[in-house]
């Protein structure tokens, strides 16, 4: 029995390597495994054919893989059955792997038809990369597919909002709510620190406890539009993932009564998306034009009109800083905003994709002038927002959080 278990484990490892390396590796693996080589199950053969359609030069995907010998199955591009391929990929691979395979299908094989047929688009798993491609191609999407495309974008937006909304709301309320005290009793609003400090003189030694004579509560009533938050988004093609995250986050800010939120997108022109952001983030995303040049200076100049109380304004630029406009003017304007009391930051990327490509010289100049520049994952943004509203040093905070600079 022990030998059988050992053989089964060896066969499983050999099969996995066979799936990773493709049919060309069968000969090299022939000396391994209990049967002298890799033997794929029917499920593994379907997985192998699905991978071959993307990662083999001659790979295709037919209507049936029952007799397939693995990668390279089929008879060329005409044999690709995208509906079946999508179904098999979603059936036999984990969700995170599905996203990667879908993205590779479009990049390596040019399967943009994934986005043009309603029945195919409906079978696709929504993810950041796919929606970014969809938005970049939205002008080419046939009329019959637009409703399905919107549903896919809506599904992604709902997922991202669910991931971030609670943390962002908590960050904002945590920074703004605990400022004033209220005579109205509320256990959730109890200021434990102040209550204990003010009642230490009422310590009962016999009971070994404080018997408070007065309780102190935080005032949970918020003044509407207490802070202005401006999200200025670079919509150049290289920023696709960041644009999606920034748009969703802007819509969450817009839903918080204490914030007056403005959302602006720019390339060489400036588009104010505030109204769409407040009403429907999906409309906002479809209003973004991915691609084109970059004029950050023009967008900052446009956004200045919304700054009424500098010390109550948070200005977030989402850009890789490859400025094609007035770079010296941009540096000057950002310096002046900081000097007036505006809390500023530049997110070189707002995504989980690692260290971004950006203009290091301009980023260093802005950082020296008091506008820290760093890449940020969406999960860490609520911490930064809370720090900014509390007046913390964002440069030091970003270092503590391990963000790229």
mmCIF file of C-alpha atoms in Angstrom:
data_model
loop_
_atom_site.group_PDB
_atom_site.id
_atom_site.type_symbol
_atom_site.label_atom_id
_atom_site.label_comp_id
_atom_site.label_asym_id
_atom_site.label_seq_id
_atom_site.Cartn_x
_atom_site.Cartn_y
_atom_site.Cartn_z
ATOM 1 C CA UNK A 1 0.000 0.000 0.000
ATOM 2 C CA UNK A 2 2.803 2.417 0.904
ATOM 3 C CA UNK A 3 4.339 1.837 -2.526
ATOM 4 C CA UNK A 4 0.986 2.545 -4.212
ATOM 5 C CA UNK A 5 0.648 5.832 -2.332
ATOM 6 C CA UNK A 6 4.202 6.735 -3.296
ATOM 7 C CA UNK A 7 3.502 5.915 -6.945
ATOM 8 C CA UNK A 8 0.264 7.929 -6.940
ATOM 9 C CA UNK A 9 2.054 10.918 -5.482
ATOM 10 C CA UNK A 10 4.803 10.627 -8.090
ATOM 11 C CA UNK A 11 2.241 10.339 -10.891
ATOM 12 C CA UNK A 12 0.425 13.447 -9.628
ATOM 13 C CA UNK A 13 3.624 15.490 -9.619
ATOM 14 C CA UNK A 14 4.595 14.254 -13.098
ATOM 15 C CA UNK A 15 1.125 15.108 -14.432
ATOM 16 C CA UNK A 16 1.366 18.620 -13.016
ATOM 17 C CA UNK A 17 4.730 19.129 -14.691
ATOM 18 C CA UNK A 18 3.271 17.752 -17.903
ATOM 19 C CA UNK A 19 0.476 20.364 -17.729
ATOM 20 C CA UNK A 20 2.992 23.120 -17.038
ATOM 21 C CA UNK A 21 5.466 22.173 -19.772
ATOM 22 C CA UNK A 22 3.072 20.966 -22.481
ATOM 23 C CA UNK A 23 3.014 18.018 -24.848
ATOM 24 C CA UNK A 24 6.599 18.659 -25.936
ATOM 25 C CA UNK A 25 7.746 17.561 -22.475
ATOM 26 C CA UNK A 26 6.199 14.080 -22.657
ATOM 27 C CA UNK A 27 9.375 12.459 -23.934
ATOM 28 C CA UNK A 28 11.521 14.172 -21.327
ATOM 29 C CA UNK A 29 9.125 12.992 -18.582
ATOM 30 C CA UNK A 30 8.867 9.429 -19.891
ATOM 31 C CA UNK A 31 11.261 8.072 -17.293
ATOM 32 C CA UNK A 32 9.185 9.365 -14.383
ATOM 33 C CA UNK A 33 6.005 8.127 -12.814
ATOM 34 C CA UNK A 34 4.851 4.640 -11.910
ATOM 35 C CA UNK A 35 3.808 3.806 -15.474
ATOM 36 C CA UNK A 36 6.988 5.071 -17.075
ATOM 37 C CA UNK A 37 5.604 8.502 -18.027
ATOM 38 C CA UNK A 38 2.813 10.990 -17.477
ATOM 39 C CA UNK A 39 -0.718 9.744 -17.961
ATOM 40 C CA UNK A 40 -3.316 12.499 -18.017
ATOM 41 C CA UNK A 41 -6.850 11.964 -16.812
ATOM 42 C CA UNK A 42 -9.747 13.128 -18.977
ATOM 43 C CA UNK A 43 -10.055 16.283 -16.842
ATOM 44 C CA UNK A 44 -6.341 16.965 -17.187
ATOM 45 C CA UNK A 45 -6.542 16.520 -20.964
ATOM 46 C CA UNK A 46 -9.257 19.201 -21.136
ATOM 47 C CA UNK A 47 -7.124 21.511 -18.986
ATOM 48 C CA UNK A 48 -4.105 20.777 -21.170
ATOM 49 C CA UNK A 49 -5.991 21.589 -24.373
ATOM 50 C CA UNK A 50 -7.297 24.842 -22.866
ATOM 51 C CA UNK A 51 -3.755 25.892 -21.949
ATOM 52 C CA UNK A 52 -2.441 24.840 -25.364
ATOM 53 C CA UNK A 53 -4.910 27.135 -27.079
ATOM 54 C CA UNK A 54 -3.198 30.101 -25.403
ATOM 55 C CA UNK A 55 0.399 29.128 -24.737
ATOM 56 C CA UNK A 56 1.304 26.979 -27.761
ATOM 57 C CA UNK A 57 2.092 28.685 -31.051
ATOM 58 C CA UNK A 58 -0.004 26.201 -33.007
ATOM 59 C CA UNK A 59 -2.501 25.613 -30.231
ATOM 60 C CA UNK A 60 -6.215 25.750 -30.954
ATOM 61 C CA UNK A 61 -9.360 24.701 -29.204
ATOM 62 C CA UNK A 62 -11.887 22.440 -30.865
ATOM 63 C CA UNK A 63 -15.398 21.451 -29.992
ATOM 64 C CA UNK A 64 -14.170 18.275 -28.328
ATOM 65 C CA UNK A 65 -11.029 17.327 -26.426
ATOM 66 C CA UNK A 66 -11.924 13.706 -25.793
ATOM 67 C CA UNK A 67 -9.367 12.378 -28.208
ATOM 68 C CA UNK A 68 -6.853 15.134 -27.691
ATOM 69 C CA UNK A 69 -3.251 14.431 -27.004
ATOM 70 C CA UNK A 70 -2.896 17.659 -25.063
ATOM 71 C CA UNK A 71 -1.472 20.914 -26.253
ATOM 72 C CA UNK A 72 -1.656 21.608 -29.917
ATOM 73 C CA UNK A 73 -5.005 19.836 -30.271
ATOM 74 C CA UNK A 74 -7.341 21.066 -32.986
ATOM 75 C CA UNK A 75 -6.866 22.131 -36.549
ATOM 76 C CA UNK A 76 -5.879 25.785 -36.380
ATOM 77 C CA UNK A 77 -7.570 29.060 -35.490
ATOM 78 C CA UNK A 78 -10.868 28.048 -37.071
ATOM 79 C CA UNK A 79 -11.168 25.189 -34.583
ATOM 80 C CA UNK A 80 -11.286 27.527 -31.581
ATOM 81 C CA UNK A 81 -14.622 27.337 -29.800
ATOM 82 C CA UNK A 82 -14.452 30.276 -27.412
ATOM 83 C CA UNK A 83 -17.678 29.471 -25.591
ATOM 84 C CA UNK A 84 -16.480 25.970 -24.734
ATOM 85 C CA UNK A 85 -12.981 27.218 -23.975
ATOM 86 C CA UNK A 86 -14.325 29.788 -21.505
ATOM 87 C CA UNK A 87 -16.562 27.192 -19.895
ATOM 88 C CA UNK A 88 -13.726 24.711 -19.445
ATOM 89 C CA UNK A 89 -11.342 27.327 -18.103
ATOM 90 C CA UNK A 90 -13.848 28.490 -15.487
ATOM 91 C CA UNK A 91 -14.732 24.902 -14.580
ATOM 92 C CA UNK A 92 -11.255 23.452 -14.097
ATOM 93 C CA UNK A 93 -9.081 26.362 -12.901
ATOM 94 C CA UNK A 94 -9.179 28.502 -9.726
ATOM 95 C CA UNK A 95 -10.598 32.031 -10.005
ATOM 96 C CA UNK A 96 -7.248 33.816 -9.751
ATOM 97 C CA UNK A 97 -5.824 31.599 -12.504
ATOM 98 C CA UNK A 98 -8.906 32.215 -14.696
ATOM 99 C CA UNK A 99 -8.194 35.953 -14.645
ATOM 100 C CA UNK A 100 -4.607 35.398 -15.775
ATOM 101 C CA UNK A 101 -5.598 32.990 -18.563
ATOM 102 C CA UNK A 102 -8.315 35.360 -19.847
ATOM 103 C CA UNK A 103 -5.859 38.236 -19.920
ATOM 104 C CA UNK A 104 -3.243 36.135 -21.726
ATOM 105 C CA UNK A 105 -5.860 35.009 -24.254
ATOM 106 C CA UNK A 106 -6.402 38.600 -25.330
ATOM 107 C CA UNK A 107 -2.767 39.640 -25.186
ATOM 108 C CA UNK A 108 -1.151 36.571 -26.768
ATOM 109 C CA UNK A 109 -3.890 35.466 -29.163
ATOM 110 C CA UNK A 110 -5.722 38.717 -29.767
ATOM 111 C CA UNK A 111 -9.057 37.199 -28.806
ATOM 112 C CA UNK A 112 -10.787 40.563 -28.579
ATOM 113 C CA UNK A 113 -13.933 38.802 -29.794
ATOM 114 C CA UNK A 114 -14.282 37.799 -26.128
ATOM 115 C CA UNK A 115 -15.589 41.335 -25.681
ATOM 116 C CA UNK A 116 -17.728 41.631 -28.794
ATOM 117 C CA UNK A 117 -20.201 38.756 -28.523
ATOM 118 C CA UNK A 118 -22.831 38.922 -25.743
ATOM 119 C CA UNK A 119 -22.833 35.177 -25.072
ATOM 120 C CA UNK A 120 -19.043 35.122 -24.756
ATOM 121 C CA UNK A 121 -18.837 38.270 -22.664
ATOM 122 C CA UNK A 122 -21.485 36.905 -20.305
ATOM 123 C CA UNK A 123 -19.260 33.876 -19.632
ATOM 124 C CA UNK A 124 -16.169 35.928 -18.816
ATOM 125 C CA UNK A 125 -15.068 36.444 -15.217
ATOM 126 C CA UNK A 126 -14.882 40.213 -14.580
ATOM 127 C CA UNK A 127 -11.467 41.404 -13.426
ATOM 128 C CA UNK A 128 -9.436 44.611 -13.521
ATOM 129 C CA UNK A 129 -7.389 43.747 -16.616
ATOM 130 C CA UNK A 130 -10.401 42.590 -18.598
ATOM 131 C CA UNK A 131 -12.482 45.655 -17.738
ATOM 132 C CA UNK A 132 -9.515 47.886 -18.567
ATOM 133 C CA UNK A 133 -9.343 46.319 -22.033
ATOM 134 C CA UNK A 134 -13.112 46.593 -22.379
ATOM 135 C CA UNK A 135 -13.065 50.304 -21.571
ATOM 136 C CA UNK A 136 -10.191 50.919 -23.983
ATOM 137 C CA UNK A 137 -12.199 49.227 -26.765
ATOM 138 C CA UNK A 138 -15.633 50.524 -25.790
ATOM 139 C CA UNK A 139 -15.973 52.582 -28.961
ATOM 140 C CA UNK A 140 -15.680 49.409 -31.038
ATOM 141 C CA UNK A 141 -18.128 47.274 -29.057
ATOM 142 C CA UNK A 142 -21.183 46.367 -31.151
ATOM 143 C CA UNK A 143 -24.557 47.741 -30.030
ATOM 144 C CA UNK A 144 -25.840 44.237 -29.271
ATOM 145 C CA UNK A 145 -23.040 43.738 -26.723
ATOM 146 C CA UNK A 146 -23.217 47.041 -24.846
ATOM 147 C CA UNK A 147 -25.769 45.926 -22.255
ATOM 148 C CA UNK A 148 -23.737 42.818 -21.475
ATOM 149 C CA UNK A 149 -20.552 44.884 -21.268
ATOM 150 C CA UNK A 150 -22.217 47.239 -18.823
ATOM 151 C CA UNK A 151 -23.346 44.298 -16.672
ATOM 152 C CA UNK A 152 -19.771 42.984 -16.580
ATOM 153 C CA UNK A 153 -18.377 46.375 -15.533
ATOM 154 C CA UNK A 154 -21.162 46.712 -12.956
ATOM 155 C CA UNK A 155 -20.256 43.307 -11.486
ATOM 156 C CA UNK A 156 -16.634 44.374 -11.079
ATOM 157 C CA UNK A 157 -17.567 47.749 -9.583
ATOM 158 C CA UNK A 158 -19.887 46.069 -7.073
ATOM 159 C CA UNK A 159 -17.100 43.675 -6.102
ATOM 160 C CA UNK A 160 -14.550 46.466 -5.612
ATOM 161 C CA UNK A 161 -16.990 48.630 -3.643
ATOM 162 C CA UNK A 162 -17.708 45.680 -1.373
ATOM 163 C CA UNK A 163 -13.965 45.241 -0.795
ATOM 164 C CA UNK A 164 -13.226 48.879 0.040
ATOM 165 C CA UNK A 165 -16.326 50.745 1.203
ATOM 166 C CA UNK A 166 -16.306 49.707 4.856
ATOM 167 C CA UNK A 167 -12.610 50.486 5.339
ATOM 168 C CA UNK A 168 -12.826 53.870 3.608
ATOM 169 C CA UNK A 169 -15.907 54.927 5.565
ATOM 170 C CA UNK A 170 -14.258 53.819 8.792
ATOM 171 C CA UNK A 171 -11.103 55.748 7.923
ATOM 172 C CA UNK A 172 -13.014 58.958 7.186
ATOM 173 C CA UNK A 173 -15.276 58.758 10.225
ATOM 174 C CA UNK A 174 -12.320 57.762 12.403
ATOM 175 C CA UNK A 175 -10.458 60.888 11.335
ATOM 176 C CA UNK A 176 -13.366 63.350 11.460
ATOM 177 C CA UNK A 177 -15.834 62.169 14.078
ATOM 178 C CA UNK A 178 -13.615 62.209 17.140
ATOM 179 C CA UNK A 179 -13.178 65.965 17.299
ATOM 180 C CA UNK A 180 -15.989 67.378 19.425
ATOM 181 C CA UNK A 181 -17.800 66.057 22.459
ATOM 182 C CA UNK A 182 -21.531 65.691 22.836
ATOM 183 C CA UNK A 183 -23.867 65.664 25.852
ATOM 184 C CA UNK A 184 -25.959 62.957 24.169
ATOM 185 C CA UNK A 185 -25.224 59.491 25.627
ATOM 186 C CA UNK A 186 -24.208 56.768 23.218
ATOM 187 C CA UNK A 187 -22.222 53.656 24.142
ATOM 188 C CA UNK A 188 -20.677 53.469 20.649
ATOM 189 C CA UNK A 189 -19.621 57.112 21.001
ATOM 190 C CA UNK A 190 -18.211 56.857 24.532
ATOM 191 C CA UNK A 191 -14.826 58.583 24.891
ATOM 192 C CA UNK A 192 -13.232 56.038 27.205
ATOM 193 C CA UNK A 193 -9.907 57.866 27.583
ATOM 194 C CA UNK A 194 -11.371 61.206 28.610
ATOM 195 C CA UNK A 195 -14.043 59.590 30.807
ATOM 196 C CA UNK A 196 -11.406 57.653 32.751
ATOM 197 C CA UNK A 197 -9.034 60.625 33.060
ATOM 198 C CA UNK A 198 -11.775 62.953 34.339
ATOM 199 C CA UNK A 199 -13.048 60.391 36.879
ATOM 200 C CA UNK A 200 -9.784 59.106 38.375
ATOM 201 C CA UNK A 201 -10.564 61.043 41.569
ATOM 202 C CA UNK A 202 -13.623 58.851 41.981
ATOM 203 C CA UNK A 203 -11.609 55.659 42.274
ATOM 204 C CA UNK A 204 -13.176 53.290 44.847
ATOM 205 C CA UNK A 205 -10.274 51.480 46.549
ATOM 206 C CA UNK A 206 -12.535 48.945 48.246
ATOM 207 C CA UNK A 207 -14.217 47.906 45.003
ATOM 208 C CA UNK A 208 -11.005 48.494 43.042
ATOM 209 C CA UNK A 209 -12.823 50.375 40.298
ATOM 210 C CA UNK A 210 -13.632 53.872 39.077
ATOM 211 C CA UNK A 211 -17.170 55.053 39.758
ATOM 212 C CA UNK A 212 -17.687 57.729 37.086
ATOM 213 C CA UNK A 213 -19.766 60.758 37.945
ATOM 214 C CA UNK A 214 -19.703 62.063 34.393
ATOM 215 C CA UNK A 215 -19.372 60.393 31.019
ATOM 216 C CA UNK A 216 -17.986 61.995 27.857
ATOM 217 C CA UNK A 217 -19.183 61.125 24.348
ATOM 218 C CA UNK A 218 -17.928 61.907 20.884
ATOM 219 C CA UNK A 219 -20.280 63.930 18.756
ATOM 220 C CA UNK A 220 -21.426 61.605 15.952
ATOM 221 C CA UNK A 221 -23.374 64.272 14.111
ATOM 222 C CA UNK A 222 -21.341 65.326 11.111
ATOM 223 C CA UNK A 223 -21.489 68.628 9.339
ATOM 224 C CA UNK A 224 -22.305 68.023 5.680
ATOM 225 C CA UNK A 225 -19.398 68.560 3.279
ATOM 226 C CA UNK A 226 -16.895 69.270 6.034
ATOM 227 C CA UNK A 227 -13.944 68.323 3.806
ATOM 228 C CA UNK A 228 -13.306 68.600 0.074
ATOM 229 C CA UNK A 229 -11.640 65.613 -1.564
ATOM 230 C CA UNK A 230 -10.430 65.992 -5.152
ATOM 231 C CA UNK A 231 -9.424 62.878 -7.095
ATOM 232 C CA UNK A 232 -7.529 63.861 -10.256
ATOM 233 C CA UNK A 233 -7.097 60.800 -12.493
ATOM 234 C CA UNK A 234 -4.623 60.326 -15.350
ATOM 235 C CA UNK A 235 -6.538 58.414 -18.035
ATOM 236 C CA UNK A 236 -3.568 57.604 -20.269
ATOM 237 C CA UNK A 237 -3.490 54.001 -21.483
ATOM 238 C CA UNK A 238 -0.765 52.881 -19.067
ATOM 239 C CA UNK A 239 -2.971 53.802 -16.091
ATOM 240 C CA UNK A 240 -5.936 51.513 -16.908
ATOM 241 C CA UNK A 241 -5.957 49.505 -13.654
ATOM 242 C CA UNK A 242 -5.389 52.591 -11.532
ATOM 243 C CA UNK A 243 -8.205 54.432 -13.337
ATOM 244 C CA UNK A 244 -10.692 51.701 -12.424
ATOM 245 C CA UNK A 245 -9.667 51.615 -8.762
ATOM 246 C CA UNK A 246 -9.576 55.421 -8.523
ATOM 247 C CA UNK A 247 -13.021 55.740 -10.083
ATOM 248 C CA UNK A 248 -14.539 53.257 -7.647
ATOM 249 C CA UNK A 249 -12.861 54.950 -4.688
ATOM 250 C CA UNK A 250 -14.075 58.338 -5.925
ATOM 251 C CA UNK A 251 -17.635 56.995 -5.971
ATOM 252 C CA UNK A 252 -17.253 55.807 -2.363
ATOM 253 C CA UNK A 253 -15.970 59.228 -1.303
ATOM 254 C CA UNK A 254 -18.961 60.806 -3.068
ATOM 255 C CA UNK A 255 -21.343 58.694 -0.977
ATOM 256 C CA UNK A 256 -19.962 60.023 2.338
ATOM 257 C CA UNK A 257 -21.960 63.109 3.497
ATOM 258 C CA UNK A 258 -18.996 64.685 5.301
ATOM 259 C CA UNK A 259 -17.030 64.910 2.038
ATOM 260 C CA UNK A 260 -17.515 67.224 -0.920
ATOM 261 C CA UNK A 261 -16.005 65.015 -3.615
ATOM 262 C CA UNK A 262 -14.789 66.082 -7.043
ATOM 263 C CA UNK A 263 -13.586 63.507 -9.578
ATOM 264 C CA UNK A 264 -11.671 64.701 -12.627
ATOM 265 C CA UNK A 265 -10.026 62.722 -15.440
ATOM 266 C CA UNK A 266 -7.412 64.082 -17.811
ATOM 267 C CA UNK A 267 -5.176 63.344 -20.766
ATOM 268 C CA UNK A 268 -4.389 66.435 -22.840
ATOM 269 C CA UNK A 269 -7.918 67.626 -21.980
ATOM 270 C CA UNK A 270 -9.808 67.692 -18.693
ATOM 271 C CA UNK A 271 -13.158 65.983 -18.079
ATOM 272 C CA UNK A 272 -15.171 66.573 -14.905
ATOM 273 C CA UNK A 273 -16.822 63.281 -13.933
ATOM 274 C CA UNK A 274 -18.178 64.392 -10.561
ATOM 275 C CA UNK A 275 -21.853 64.102 -11.490
ATOM 276 C CA UNK A 276 -21.481 60.620 -13.012
ATOM 277 C CA UNK A 277 -19.373 59.572 -10.030
ATOM 278 C CA UNK A 278 -22.076 60.557 -7.550
ATOM 279 C CA UNK A 279 -24.890 58.938 -9.554
ATOM 280 C CA UNK A 280 -23.361 55.868 -11.173
ATOM 281 C CA UNK A 281 -19.666 54.829 -11.120
ATOM 282 C CA UNK A 282 -20.284 52.594 -14.137
ATOM 283 C CA UNK A 283 -21.361 55.642 -16.162
ATOM 284 C CA UNK A 284 -18.234 57.358 -14.917
ATOM 285 C CA UNK A 285 -16.011 54.537 -16.140
ATOM 286 C CA UNK A 286 -17.654 54.561 -19.543
ATOM 287 C CA UNK A 287 -17.011 58.307 -19.645
ATOM 288 C CA UNK A 288 -13.264 57.777 -19.334
ATOM 289 C CA UNK A 289 -11.191 57.740 -22.539
ATOM 290 C CA UNK A 290 -8.164 55.505 -21.959
ATOM 291 C CA UNK A 291 -5.160 56.537 -24.050
ATOM 292 C CA UNK A 292 -3.808 59.812 -25.355
ATOM 293 C CA UNK A 293 -1.268 62.274 -23.963
ATOM 294 C CA UNK A 294 -0.868 63.747 -20.492
ATOM 295 C CA UNK A 295 -1.268 67.337 -19.274
ATOM 296 C CA UNK A 296 -1.279 67.185 -15.483
ATOM 297 C CA UNK A 297 -0.684 70.919 -15.145
ATOM 298 C CA UNK A 298 -3.919 71.717 -16.964
ATOM 299 C CA UNK A 299 -5.900 69.378 -14.721
ATOM 300 C CA UNK A 300 -4.430 70.806 -11.514
ATOM 301 C CA UNK A 301 -5.239 74.325 -12.731
ATOM 302 C CA UNK A 302 -8.829 73.204 -13.394
ATOM 303 C CA UNK A 303 -9.173 71.586 -9.959
ATOM 304 C CA UNK A 304 -8.015 74.703 -8.094
ATOM 305 C CA UNK A 305 -11.449 76.279 -8.532
ATOM 306 C CA UNK A 306 -12.949 73.713 -6.124
ATOM 307 C CA UNK A 307 -10.603 74.576 -3.248
ATOM 308 C CA UNK A 308 -12.525 76.901 -0.917
ATOM 309 C CA UNK A 309 -10.883 75.993 2.403
ATOM 310 C CA UNK A 310 -7.315 74.850 1.695
ATOM 311 C CA UNK A 311 -6.824 73.418 5.180
ATOM 312 C CA UNK A 312 -9.956 71.326 4.695
ATOM 313 C CA UNK A 313 -8.996 69.958 1.274
ATOM 314 C CA UNK A 314 -7.354 66.670 0.299
ATOM 315 C CA UNK A 315 -6.007 66.616 -3.262
ATOM 316 C CA UNK A 316 -5.106 63.193 -4.714
ATOM 317 C CA UNK A 317 -3.408 62.900 -8.110
ATOM 318 C CA UNK A 318 -3.364 59.412 -9.637
ATOM 319 C CA UNK A 319 -0.671 59.530 -12.338
ATOM 320 C CA UNK A 320 2.668 58.079 -13.424
ATOM 321 C CA UNK A 321 3.814 61.719 -13.870
ATOM 322 C CA UNK A 322 4.920 61.428 -17.491
ATOM 323 C CA UNK A 323 3.988 65.063 -18.039
ATOM 324 C CA UNK A 324 3.700 66.384 -21.597
ATOM 325 C CA UNK A 325 2.394 69.769 -20.472
ATOM 326 C CA UNK A 326 3.951 72.548 -18.416
ATOM 327 C CA UNK A 327 6.134 70.624 -15.980
ATOM 328 C CA UNK A 328 7.589 73.710 -14.282
ATOM 329 C CA UNK A 329 4.075 75.125 -13.915
ATOM 330 C CA UNK A 330 2.882 71.858 -12.379
ATOM 331 C CA UNK A 331 5.667 71.868 -9.779
ATOM 332 C CA UNK A 332 4.915 75.503 -8.919
ATOM 333 C CA UNK A 333 1.162 74.959 -8.574
ATOM 334 C CA UNK A 334 1.582 71.891 -6.362
ATOM 335 C CA UNK A 335 4.044 73.799 -4.155
ATOM 336 C CA UNK A 336 1.582 76.679 -3.818
ATOM 337 C CA UNK A 337 -1.250 74.307 -2.924
ATOM 338 C CA UNK A 338 0.868 72.770 -0.174
ATOM 339 C CA UNK A 339 1.876 76.187 1.157
ATOM 340 C CA UNK A 340 -1.770 77.248 1.315
ATOM 341 C CA UNK A 341 -2.578 74.262 3.542
ATOM 342 C CA UNK A 342 -3.971 71.738 1.028
ATOM 343 C CA UNK A 343 -3.015 68.152 1.858
ATOM 344 C CA UNK A 344 -1.648 66.640 -1.327
ATOM 345 C CA UNK A 345 -0.435 63.238 -2.474
ATOM 346 C CA UNK A 346 0.414 61.586 -5.771
ATOM 347 C CA UNK A 347 -0.390 57.915 -6.301
ATOM 348 C CA UNK A 348 1.978 56.690 -9.014
ATOM 349 C CA UNK A 349 -0.194 53.598 -9.223
ATOM 350 C CA UNK A 350 -3.325 52.469 -7.427
ATOM 351 C CA UNK A 351 -3.229 48.729 -7.982
ATOM 352 C CA UNK A 352 -1.816 45.416 -6.766
ATOM 353 C CA UNK A 353 0.555 45.114 -9.712
ATOM 354 C CA UNK A 354 3.834 45.991 -8.007
ATOM 355 C CA UNK A 355 6.292 48.826 -8.605
ATOM 356 C CA UNK A 356 5.082 51.106 -11.386
ATOM 357 C CA UNK A 357 6.940 52.843 -14.184
ATOM 358 C CA UNK A 358 6.949 56.611 -13.541
ATOM 359 C CA UNK A 359 8.931 59.818 -14.009
ATOM 360 C CA UNK A 360 11.349 59.510 -11.093
ATOM 361 C CA UNK A 361 12.790 63.018 -11.462
ATOM 362 C CA UNK A 362 9.402 64.744 -11.301
ATOM 363 C CA UNK A 363 8.282 62.478 -8.448
ATOM 364 C CA UNK A 364 11.410 63.411 -6.482
ATOM 365 C CA UNK A 365 10.790 67.133 -7.088
ATOM 366 C CA UNK A 366 7.172 66.945 -5.921
ATOM 367 C CA UNK A 367 8.189 64.919 -2.866
ATOM 368 C CA UNK A 368 10.813 67.519 -1.890
ATOM 369 C CA UNK A 369 8.123 70.194 -2.126
ATOM 370 C CA UNK A 370 5.823 68.312 0.244
ATOM 371 C CA UNK A 371 3.668 66.212 -2.101
ATOM 372 C CA UNK A 372 4.708 62.610 -1.381
ATOM 373 C CA UNK A 373 4.667 60.290 -4.393
ATOM 374 C CA UNK A 374 4.273 56.537 -3.989
ATOM 375 C CA UNK A 375 2.563 53.480 -5.347
ATOM 376 C CA UNK A 376 -0.367 52.312 -3.271
ATOM 377 C CA UNK A 377 -2.437 49.168 -3.119
ATOM 378 C CA UNK A 378 -6.191 49.772 -2.781
ATOM 379 C CA UNK A 379 -6.160 48.010 0.580
ATOM 380 C CA UNK A 380 -3.733 50.577 2.037
ATOM 381 C CA UNK A 381 -5.452 53.675 0.675
ATOM 382 C CA UNK A 382 -7.923 54.000 3.606
ATOM 383 C CA UNK A 383 -4.948 54.243 5.993
ATOM 384 C CA UNK A 384 -3.421 57.016 3.877
ATOM 385 C CA UNK A 385 -6.711 58.917 3.678
ATOM 386 C CA UNK A 386 -7.165 58.727 7.431
ATOM 387 C CA UNK A 387 -3.578 59.879 7.947
ATOM 388 C CA UNK A 388 -4.068 62.813 5.565
ATOM 389 C CA UNK A 389 -7.273 63.950 7.283
ATOM 390 C CA UNK A 390 -5.541 63.735 10.655
ATOM 391 C CA UNK A 391 -2.624 65.821 9.391
ATOM 392 C CA UNK A 392 -0.016 63.058 9.622
ATOM 393 C CA UNK A 393 3.198 63.127 7.577
ATOM 394 C CA UNK A 394 2.198 61.026 4.554
ATOM 395 C CA UNK A 395 5.802 60.532 3.449
ATOM 396 C CA UNK A 396 6.704 58.922 6.767
ATOM 397 C CA UNK A 397 3.428 57.011 6.851
ATOM 398 C CA UNK A 398 4.052 55.575 3.370
ATOM 399 C CA UNK A 399 7.526 54.432 4.451
ATOM 400 C CA UNK A 400 6.107 52.661 7.475
ATOM 401 C CA UNK A 401 3.567 50.946 5.245
ATOM 402 C CA UNK A 402 6.350 49.773 2.902
ATOM 403 C CA UNK A 403 5.106 51.576 -0.213
ATOM 404 C CA UNK A 404 7.352 52.075 -3.257
ATOM 405 C CA UNK A 405 8.837 55.587 -3.538
#
